[in-house]
CSV table of C-alpha atoms and ligand atoms in Angstrom, one decimal:
chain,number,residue,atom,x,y,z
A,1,UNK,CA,0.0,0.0,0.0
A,2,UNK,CA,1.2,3.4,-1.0
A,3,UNK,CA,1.9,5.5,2.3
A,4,UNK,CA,3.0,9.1,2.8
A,5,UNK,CA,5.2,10.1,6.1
A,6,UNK,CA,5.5,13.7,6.5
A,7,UNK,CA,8.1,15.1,9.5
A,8,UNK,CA,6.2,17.1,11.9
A,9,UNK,CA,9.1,18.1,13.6
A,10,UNK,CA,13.5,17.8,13.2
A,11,UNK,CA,14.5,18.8,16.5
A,12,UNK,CA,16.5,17.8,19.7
A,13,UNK,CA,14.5,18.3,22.9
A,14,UNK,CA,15.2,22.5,23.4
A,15,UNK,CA,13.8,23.3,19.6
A,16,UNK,CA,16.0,25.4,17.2
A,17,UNK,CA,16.2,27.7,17.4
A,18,UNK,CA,17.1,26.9,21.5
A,19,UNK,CA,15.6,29.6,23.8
A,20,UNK,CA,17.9,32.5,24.6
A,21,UNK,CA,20.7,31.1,21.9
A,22,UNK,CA,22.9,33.6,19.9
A,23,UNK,CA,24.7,30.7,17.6
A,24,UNK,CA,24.8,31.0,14.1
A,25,UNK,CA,22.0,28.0,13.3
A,26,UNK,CA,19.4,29.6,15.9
A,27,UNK,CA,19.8,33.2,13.8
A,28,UNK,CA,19.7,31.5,10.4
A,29,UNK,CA,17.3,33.2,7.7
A,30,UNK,CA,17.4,29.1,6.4
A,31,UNK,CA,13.8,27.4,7.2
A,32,UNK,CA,15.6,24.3,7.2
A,33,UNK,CA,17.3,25.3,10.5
A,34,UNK,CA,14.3,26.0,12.1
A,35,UNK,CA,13.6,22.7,14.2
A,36,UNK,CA,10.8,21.9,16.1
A,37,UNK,CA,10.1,19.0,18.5
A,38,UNK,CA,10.8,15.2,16.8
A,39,UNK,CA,7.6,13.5,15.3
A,40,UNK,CA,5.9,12.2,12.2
A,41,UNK,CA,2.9,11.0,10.8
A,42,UNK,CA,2.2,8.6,8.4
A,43,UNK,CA,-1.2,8.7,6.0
A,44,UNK,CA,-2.2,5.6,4.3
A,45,UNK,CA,-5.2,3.8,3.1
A,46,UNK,CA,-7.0,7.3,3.9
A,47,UNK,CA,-5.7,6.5,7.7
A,48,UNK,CA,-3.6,9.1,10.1
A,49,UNK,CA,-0.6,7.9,12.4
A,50,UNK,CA,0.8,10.1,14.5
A,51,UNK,CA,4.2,8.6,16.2
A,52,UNK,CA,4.6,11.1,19.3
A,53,UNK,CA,3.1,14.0,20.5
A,54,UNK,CA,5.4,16.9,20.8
A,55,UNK,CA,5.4,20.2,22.9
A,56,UNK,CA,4.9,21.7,19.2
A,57,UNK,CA,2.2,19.6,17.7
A,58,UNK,CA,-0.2,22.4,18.1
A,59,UNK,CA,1.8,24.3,15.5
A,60,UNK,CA,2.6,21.2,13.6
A,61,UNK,CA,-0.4,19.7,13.0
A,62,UNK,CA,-2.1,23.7,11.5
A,63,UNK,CA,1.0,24.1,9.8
A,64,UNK,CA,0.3,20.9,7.8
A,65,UNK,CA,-3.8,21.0,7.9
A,66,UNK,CA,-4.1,17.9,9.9
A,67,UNK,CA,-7.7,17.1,10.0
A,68,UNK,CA,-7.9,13.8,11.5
A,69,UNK,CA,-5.6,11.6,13.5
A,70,UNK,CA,-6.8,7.5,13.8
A,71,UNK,CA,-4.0,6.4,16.1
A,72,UNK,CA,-0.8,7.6,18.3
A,73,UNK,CA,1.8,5.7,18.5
A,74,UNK,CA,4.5,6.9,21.5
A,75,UNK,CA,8.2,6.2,21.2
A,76,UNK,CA,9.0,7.2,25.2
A,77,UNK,CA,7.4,9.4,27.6
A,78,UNK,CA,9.9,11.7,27.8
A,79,UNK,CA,8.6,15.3,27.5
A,80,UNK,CA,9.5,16.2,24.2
A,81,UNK,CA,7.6,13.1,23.1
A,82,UNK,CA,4.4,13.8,25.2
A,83,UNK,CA,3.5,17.1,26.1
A,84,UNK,CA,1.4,17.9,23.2
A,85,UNK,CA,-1.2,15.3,24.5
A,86,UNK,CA,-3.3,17.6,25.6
A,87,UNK,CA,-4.0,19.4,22.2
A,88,UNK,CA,-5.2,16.3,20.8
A,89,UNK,CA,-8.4,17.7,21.7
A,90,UNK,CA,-10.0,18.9,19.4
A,91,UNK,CA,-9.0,15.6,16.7
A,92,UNK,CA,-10.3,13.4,19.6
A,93,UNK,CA,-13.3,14.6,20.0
A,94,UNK,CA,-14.0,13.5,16.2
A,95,UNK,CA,-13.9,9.6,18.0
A,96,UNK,CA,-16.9,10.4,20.4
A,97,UNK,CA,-18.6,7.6,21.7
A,98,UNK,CA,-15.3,5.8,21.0
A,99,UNK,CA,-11.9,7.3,22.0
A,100,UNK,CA,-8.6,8.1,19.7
A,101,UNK,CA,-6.1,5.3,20.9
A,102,UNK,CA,-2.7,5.6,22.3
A,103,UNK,CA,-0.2,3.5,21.9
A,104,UNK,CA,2.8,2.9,23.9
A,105,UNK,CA,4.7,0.1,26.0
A,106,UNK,CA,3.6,-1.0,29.1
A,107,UNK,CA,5.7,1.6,31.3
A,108,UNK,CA,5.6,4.3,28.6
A,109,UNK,CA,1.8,4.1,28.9
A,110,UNK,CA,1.7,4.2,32.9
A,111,UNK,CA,3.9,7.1,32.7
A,112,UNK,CA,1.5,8.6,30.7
A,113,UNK,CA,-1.6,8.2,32.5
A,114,UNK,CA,0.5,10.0,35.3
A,115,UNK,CA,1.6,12.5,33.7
A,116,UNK,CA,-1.8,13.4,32.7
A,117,UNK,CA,-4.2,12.4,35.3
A,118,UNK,CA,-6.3,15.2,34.5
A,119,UNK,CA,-7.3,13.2,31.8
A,120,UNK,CA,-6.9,9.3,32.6
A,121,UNK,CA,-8.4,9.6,36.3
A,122,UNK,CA,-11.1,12.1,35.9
A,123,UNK,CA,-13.7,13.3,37.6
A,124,UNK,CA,-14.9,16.3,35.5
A,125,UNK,CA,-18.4,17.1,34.6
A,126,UNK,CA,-18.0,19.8,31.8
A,127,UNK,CA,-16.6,18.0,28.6
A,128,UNK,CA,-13.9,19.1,27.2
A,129,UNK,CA,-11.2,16.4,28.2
A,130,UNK,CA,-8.9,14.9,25.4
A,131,UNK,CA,-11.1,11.6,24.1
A,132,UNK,CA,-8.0,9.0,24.0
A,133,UNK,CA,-7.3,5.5,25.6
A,134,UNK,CA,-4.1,4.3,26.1
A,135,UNK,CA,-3.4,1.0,24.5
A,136,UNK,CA,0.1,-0.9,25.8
A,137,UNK,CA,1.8,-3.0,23.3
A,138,UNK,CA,4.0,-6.2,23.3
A,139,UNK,CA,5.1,-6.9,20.2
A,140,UNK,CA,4.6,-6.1,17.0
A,141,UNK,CA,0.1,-5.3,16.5
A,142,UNK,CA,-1.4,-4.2,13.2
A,143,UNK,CA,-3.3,-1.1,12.6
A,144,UNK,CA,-5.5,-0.3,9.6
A,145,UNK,CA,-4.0,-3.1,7.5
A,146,UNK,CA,-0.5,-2.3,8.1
A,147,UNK,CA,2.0,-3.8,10.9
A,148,UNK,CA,3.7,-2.2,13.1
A,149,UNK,CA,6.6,-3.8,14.8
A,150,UNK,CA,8.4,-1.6,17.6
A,151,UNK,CA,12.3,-2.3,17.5
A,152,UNK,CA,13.9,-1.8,21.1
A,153,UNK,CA,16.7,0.8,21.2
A,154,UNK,CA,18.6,2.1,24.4
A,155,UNK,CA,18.5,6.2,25.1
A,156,UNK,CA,20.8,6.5,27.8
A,157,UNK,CA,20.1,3.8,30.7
A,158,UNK,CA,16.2,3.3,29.2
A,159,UNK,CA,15.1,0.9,26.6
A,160,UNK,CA,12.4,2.3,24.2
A,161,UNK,CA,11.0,2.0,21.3
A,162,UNK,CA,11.5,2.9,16.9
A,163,UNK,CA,8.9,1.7,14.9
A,164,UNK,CA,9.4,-0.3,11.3
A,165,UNK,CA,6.4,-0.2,9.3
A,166,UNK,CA,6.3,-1.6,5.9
A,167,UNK,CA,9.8,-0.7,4.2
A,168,UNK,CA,10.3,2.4,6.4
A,169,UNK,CA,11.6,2.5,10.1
A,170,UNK,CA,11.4,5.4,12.8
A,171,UNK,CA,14.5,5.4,15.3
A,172,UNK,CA,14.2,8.9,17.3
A,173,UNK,CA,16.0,9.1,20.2
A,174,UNK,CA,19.1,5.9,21.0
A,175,UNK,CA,22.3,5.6,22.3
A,176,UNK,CA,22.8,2.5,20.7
A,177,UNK,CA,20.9,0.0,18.7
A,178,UNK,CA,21.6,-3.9,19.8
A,179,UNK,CA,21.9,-6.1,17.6
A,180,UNK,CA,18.8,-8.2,17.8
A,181,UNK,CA,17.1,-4.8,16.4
A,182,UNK,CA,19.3,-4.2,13.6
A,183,UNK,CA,18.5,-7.5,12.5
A,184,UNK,CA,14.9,-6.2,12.0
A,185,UNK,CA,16.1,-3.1,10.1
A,186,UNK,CA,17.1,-5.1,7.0
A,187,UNK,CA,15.8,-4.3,3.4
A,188,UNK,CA,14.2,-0.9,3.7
A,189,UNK,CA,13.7,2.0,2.0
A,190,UNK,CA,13.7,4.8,4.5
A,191,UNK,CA,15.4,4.5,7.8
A,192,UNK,CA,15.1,7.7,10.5
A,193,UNK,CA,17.8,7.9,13.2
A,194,UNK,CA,18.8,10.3,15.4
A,195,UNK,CA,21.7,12.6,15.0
A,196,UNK,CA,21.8,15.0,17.6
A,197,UNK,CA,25.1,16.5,16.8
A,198,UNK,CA,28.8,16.1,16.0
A,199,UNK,CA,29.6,15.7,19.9
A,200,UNK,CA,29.2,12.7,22.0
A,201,UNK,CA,26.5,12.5,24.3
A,202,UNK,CA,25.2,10.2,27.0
A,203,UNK,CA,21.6,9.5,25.1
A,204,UNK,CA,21.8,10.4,21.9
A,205,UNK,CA,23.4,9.1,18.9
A,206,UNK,CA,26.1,11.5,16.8
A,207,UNK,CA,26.5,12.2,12.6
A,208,UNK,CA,29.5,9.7,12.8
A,209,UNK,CA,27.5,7.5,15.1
A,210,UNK,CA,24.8,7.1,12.9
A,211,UNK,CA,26.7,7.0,9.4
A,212,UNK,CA,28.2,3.5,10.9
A,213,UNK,CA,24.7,2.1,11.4
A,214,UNK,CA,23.7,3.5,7.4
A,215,UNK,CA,26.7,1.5,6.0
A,216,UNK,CA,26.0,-1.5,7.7
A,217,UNK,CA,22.0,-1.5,7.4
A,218,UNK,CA,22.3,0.0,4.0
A,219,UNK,CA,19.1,1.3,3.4
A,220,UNK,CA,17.8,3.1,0.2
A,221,UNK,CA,17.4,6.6,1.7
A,222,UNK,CA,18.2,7.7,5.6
A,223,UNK,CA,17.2,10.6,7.1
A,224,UNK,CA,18.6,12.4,10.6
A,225,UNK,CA,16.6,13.2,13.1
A,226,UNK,CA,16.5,15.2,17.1
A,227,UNK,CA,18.5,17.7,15.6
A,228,UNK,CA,20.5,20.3,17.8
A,229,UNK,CA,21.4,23.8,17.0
A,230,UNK,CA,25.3,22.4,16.4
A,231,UNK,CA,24.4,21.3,12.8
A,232,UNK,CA,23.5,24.2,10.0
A,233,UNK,CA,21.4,22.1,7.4
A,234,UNK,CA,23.2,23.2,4.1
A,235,UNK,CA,26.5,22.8,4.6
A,236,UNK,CA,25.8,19.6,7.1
A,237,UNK,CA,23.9,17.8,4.3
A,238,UNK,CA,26.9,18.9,2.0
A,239,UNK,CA,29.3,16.8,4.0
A,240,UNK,CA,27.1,13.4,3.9
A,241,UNK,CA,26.9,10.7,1.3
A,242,UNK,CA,24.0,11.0,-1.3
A,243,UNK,CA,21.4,9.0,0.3
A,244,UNK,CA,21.8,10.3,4.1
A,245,UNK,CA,20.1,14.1,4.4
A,246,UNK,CA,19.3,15.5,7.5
A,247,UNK,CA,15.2,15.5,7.7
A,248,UNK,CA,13.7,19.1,8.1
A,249,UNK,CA,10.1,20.2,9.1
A,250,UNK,CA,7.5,19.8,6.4
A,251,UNK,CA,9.8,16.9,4.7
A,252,UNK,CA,7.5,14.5,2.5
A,253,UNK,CA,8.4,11.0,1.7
A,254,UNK,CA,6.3,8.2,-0.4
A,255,UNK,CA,7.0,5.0,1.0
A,256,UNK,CA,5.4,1.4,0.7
A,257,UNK,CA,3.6,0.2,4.0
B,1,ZN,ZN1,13.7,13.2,22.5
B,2,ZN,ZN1,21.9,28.0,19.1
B,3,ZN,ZN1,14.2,10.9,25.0
């Protein structure tokens, strides 16, 4: 099935540009270098997937005339990945009686349901509360006619999750990818990592990081992701091989799912 996967958002955690910065990337007149919080969603078979709700999704989701989301899929509930739950609203209440599922793994989901008790534990007469349920996976489950199968990566001293669906894969925030996982990121078209920067760093991957898991996975096309204000997008796309590019806001790729 034909699928379309648009990139919501490019950035690290902070945004660029980063609040308060006077770097060179945080003042560029590029778009490119603008980078809001990581996520993207996928539109197939006249279906919506979202994969994480960022601090930014409010902006995203006008800026690309979302009018309907059917699932959510949640990498990790750190903030960057969550704090746009709440302005689901307004696509939620589209589900009424039923309610816009979350998905997420087991302890990704209960620190969720914390994190917004508001919502999960209410006791609220007026309306107006986010319509979603949040629906913990183990394994790989199938949504709309297409299967998703989360791939385990570690981001610091956590295990969460990427996402491979169809011939493209979504790996947004790791350390390191084990072995057992690259196994399952064989043959594809598009594969997403994260690149925060040049620098190491304790969760994230790096450029040279990353470029090691592209020639051994060899995918078609890769794309960079959880981008930092340490990497201008011209001249940082200039210095990688054809097929890798940094990803950017408003990027569109056709895949197969
Ligand atoms: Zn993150
Ligand atoms: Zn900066
Ligand atoms: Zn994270």
């Amino acid at each position: 099935m034909k699928a379309t996967l648009t990139v919501l958002g490019s950035g690290t955690s902070m945004g660029v540009p980063t609040i308060g910065c006077d770097c060179a990337v945080c003042h560029s007149s590029d778009p490119h270098d603008r980078r809001t919080r990581p996520s993207i969603l996928l539109e197939y078979g006249g279906k919506t997937v979202l994969i994480d709700t960022t601090p930014d999704f409010r902006e995203q989701a006008i800026r690309e005339h979302v009018r309907k989301i059917d699932a959510v899929l949640y990498t990790h509930s750190h903030a960057d990945h969550i704090l746009g739950l709440d302005d689901l609203r307004p696509l939620s209440f589209r589900h009424k009686p039923n309610k816009l599922p979350l998905y997420a793994r087991p302890q990704a989901a209960d620190f969720i349901r914390s994190t917004f008790r508001y919502i999960f534990d209410a006791d609220y007469k007026f309306g107006g509360l986010a319509q979603v349920e949040l629906k913990p996976f183990q394994g790989p489950f199938e949504l709309f006619g297409a299967s998703f199968e989360p791939i385990t990566v570690i981001h610091g001293e956590s295990e969460i999750d990427g996402f491979r669906f169809g011939g493209a894969a979504y790996l947004t925030d790791h350390s390191d990818v084990p072995e057992a996982s690259l196994k399952k990121l064989e043959n594809l078209d598009i594969l997403f990592l994260d690149a925060l920067r040049h620098t190491p760093h304790p969760t994230h991957s790096t450029v040279e990081k990353s470029l090691r898991i592209v020639e051994r996975l060899k995918p078609k096309r890769a794309f960079f992701t959880h981008i930092c204000h340490d990497l201008p997008h011209e001249a940082t796309n200039a210095s990688l091989p054809p097929n890798v590019r940094l990803s950017y806001d408003g990027m569109k790729l056709e895949f197969e799912i």
